PDB file of C-alpha atoms in Angstrom:
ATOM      1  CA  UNK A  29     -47.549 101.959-113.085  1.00 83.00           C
ATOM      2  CA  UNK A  30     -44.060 100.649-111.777  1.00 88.00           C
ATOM      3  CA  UNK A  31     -43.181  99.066-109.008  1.00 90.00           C
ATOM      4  CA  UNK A  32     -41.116 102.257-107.670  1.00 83.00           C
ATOM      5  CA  UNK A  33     -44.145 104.704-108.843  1.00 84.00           C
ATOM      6  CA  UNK A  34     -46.547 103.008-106.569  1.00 90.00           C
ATOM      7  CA  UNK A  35     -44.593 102.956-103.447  1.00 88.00           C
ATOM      8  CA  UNK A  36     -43.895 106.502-104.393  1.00 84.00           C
ATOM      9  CA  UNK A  37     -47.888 106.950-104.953  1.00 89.00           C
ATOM     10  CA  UNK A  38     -48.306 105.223-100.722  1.00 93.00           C
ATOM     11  CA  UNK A  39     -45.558 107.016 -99.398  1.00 89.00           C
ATOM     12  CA  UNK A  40     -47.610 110.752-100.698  1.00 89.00           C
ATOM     13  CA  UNK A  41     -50.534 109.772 -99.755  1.00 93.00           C
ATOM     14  CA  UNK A  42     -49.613 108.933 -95.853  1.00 95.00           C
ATOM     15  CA  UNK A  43     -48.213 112.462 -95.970  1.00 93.00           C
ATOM     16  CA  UNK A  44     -44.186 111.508 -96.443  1.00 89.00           C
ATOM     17  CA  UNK A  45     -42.966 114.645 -97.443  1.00 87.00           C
ATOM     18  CA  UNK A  46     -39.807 114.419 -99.609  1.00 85.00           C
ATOM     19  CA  UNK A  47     -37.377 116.086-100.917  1.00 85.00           C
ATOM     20  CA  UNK A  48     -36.390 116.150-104.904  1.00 86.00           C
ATOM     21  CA  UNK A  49     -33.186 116.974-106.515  1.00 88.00           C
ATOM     22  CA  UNK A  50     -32.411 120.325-107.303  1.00 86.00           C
ATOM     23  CA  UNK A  51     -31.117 122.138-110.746  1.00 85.00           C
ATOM     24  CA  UNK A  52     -29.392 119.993-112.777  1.00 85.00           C
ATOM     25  CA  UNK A  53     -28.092 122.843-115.519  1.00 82.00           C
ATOM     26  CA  UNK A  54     -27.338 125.103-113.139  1.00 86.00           C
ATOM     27  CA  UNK A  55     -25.168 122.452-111.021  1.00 90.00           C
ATOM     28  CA  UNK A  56     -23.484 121.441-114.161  1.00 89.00           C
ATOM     29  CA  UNK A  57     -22.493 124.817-115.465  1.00 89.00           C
ATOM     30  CA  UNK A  58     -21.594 125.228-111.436  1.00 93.00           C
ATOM     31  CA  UNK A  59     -19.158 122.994-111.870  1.00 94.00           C
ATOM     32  CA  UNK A  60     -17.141 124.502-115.167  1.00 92.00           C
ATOM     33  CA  UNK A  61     -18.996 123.124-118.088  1.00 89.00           C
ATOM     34  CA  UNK A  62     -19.922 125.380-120.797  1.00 84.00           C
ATOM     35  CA  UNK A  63     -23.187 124.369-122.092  1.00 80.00           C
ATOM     36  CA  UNK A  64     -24.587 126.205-125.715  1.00 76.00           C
ATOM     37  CA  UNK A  65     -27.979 127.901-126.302  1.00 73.00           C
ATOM     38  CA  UNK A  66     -28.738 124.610-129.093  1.00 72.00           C
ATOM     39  CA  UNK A  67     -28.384 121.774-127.178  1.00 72.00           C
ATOM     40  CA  UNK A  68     -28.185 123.035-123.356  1.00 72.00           C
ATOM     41  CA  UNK A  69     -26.757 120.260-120.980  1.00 73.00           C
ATOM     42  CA  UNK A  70     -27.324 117.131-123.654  1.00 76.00           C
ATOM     43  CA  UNK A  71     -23.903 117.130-124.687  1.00 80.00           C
ATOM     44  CA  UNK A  72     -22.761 116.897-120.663  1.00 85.00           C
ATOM     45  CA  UNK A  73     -25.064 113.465-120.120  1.00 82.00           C
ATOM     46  CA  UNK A  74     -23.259 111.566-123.255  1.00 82.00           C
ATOM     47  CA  UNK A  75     -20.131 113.030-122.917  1.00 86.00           C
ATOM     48  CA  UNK A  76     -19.840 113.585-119.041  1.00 89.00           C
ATOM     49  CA  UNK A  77     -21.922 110.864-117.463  1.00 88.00           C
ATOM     50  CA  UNK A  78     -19.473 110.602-114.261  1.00 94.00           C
ATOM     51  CA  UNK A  79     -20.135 114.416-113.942  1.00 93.00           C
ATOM     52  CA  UNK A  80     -24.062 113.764-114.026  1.00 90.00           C
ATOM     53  CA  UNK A  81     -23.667 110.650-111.949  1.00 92.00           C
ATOM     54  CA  UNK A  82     -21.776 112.524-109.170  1.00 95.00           C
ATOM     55  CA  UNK A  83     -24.640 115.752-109.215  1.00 93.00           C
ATOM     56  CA  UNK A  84     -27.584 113.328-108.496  1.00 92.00           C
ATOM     57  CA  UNK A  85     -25.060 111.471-105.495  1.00 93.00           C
ATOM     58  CA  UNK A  86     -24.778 114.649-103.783  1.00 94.00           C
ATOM     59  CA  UNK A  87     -28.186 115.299-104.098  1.00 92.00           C
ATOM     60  CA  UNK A  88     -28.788 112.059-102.876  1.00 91.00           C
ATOM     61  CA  UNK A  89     -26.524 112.928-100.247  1.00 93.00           C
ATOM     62  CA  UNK A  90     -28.098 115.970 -99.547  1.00 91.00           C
ATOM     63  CA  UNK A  91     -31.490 113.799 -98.658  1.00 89.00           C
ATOM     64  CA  UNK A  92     -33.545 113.676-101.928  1.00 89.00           C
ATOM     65  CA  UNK A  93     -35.487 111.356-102.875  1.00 84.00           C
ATOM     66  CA  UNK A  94     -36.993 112.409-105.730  1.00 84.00           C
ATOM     67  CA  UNK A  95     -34.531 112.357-109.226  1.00 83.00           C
ATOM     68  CA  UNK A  96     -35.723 113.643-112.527  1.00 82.00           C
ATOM     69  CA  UNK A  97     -33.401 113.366-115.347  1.00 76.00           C
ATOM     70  CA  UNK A  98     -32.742 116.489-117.457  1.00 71.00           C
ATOM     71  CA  UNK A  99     -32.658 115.185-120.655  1.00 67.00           C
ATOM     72  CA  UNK A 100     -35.263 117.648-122.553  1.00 65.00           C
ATOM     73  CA  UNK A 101     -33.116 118.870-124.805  1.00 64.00           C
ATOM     74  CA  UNK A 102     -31.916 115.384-126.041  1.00 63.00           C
ATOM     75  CA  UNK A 103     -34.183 114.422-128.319  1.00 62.00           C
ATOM     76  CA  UNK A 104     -37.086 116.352-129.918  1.00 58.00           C
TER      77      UNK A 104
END
């Protein structure tokens, strides 16, 4: 387990409640980027990784503290 998963791990278990980012897809499209039914949002992280990069800063902004990256429909 990493460094960053077992502080995570602590922080849970003396009841820190915190706050993950929200809807990646959704934010993109949000934002004016067309995603297709194939590949979703994958295109968005290769070709638009500023645009990707400034959705989890506002979340970050917002107070999350929990990022997951939406990259599921990347590879198979």
């Amino acid at each position: 387990m990493s460094k960053h998963a077992q502080e995570l791990h602590a922080r849970q278990r003396q009841g820190e409640k915190m706050l993950m980012d929200g809807a990646m897809g959704t934010e993109i499209e949000r934002r004016g980027v067309t995603v297709d039914d194939r590949t979703w949002s994958a295109a968005v992280h290769e070709d638009q990784s500023n645009l990707v990069r400034e959705i989890h800063g506002d979340y970050i902004d917002a107070g999350a503290r929990i990022h997951i990256a939406n990259s599921f429909a990347m590879s198979r």
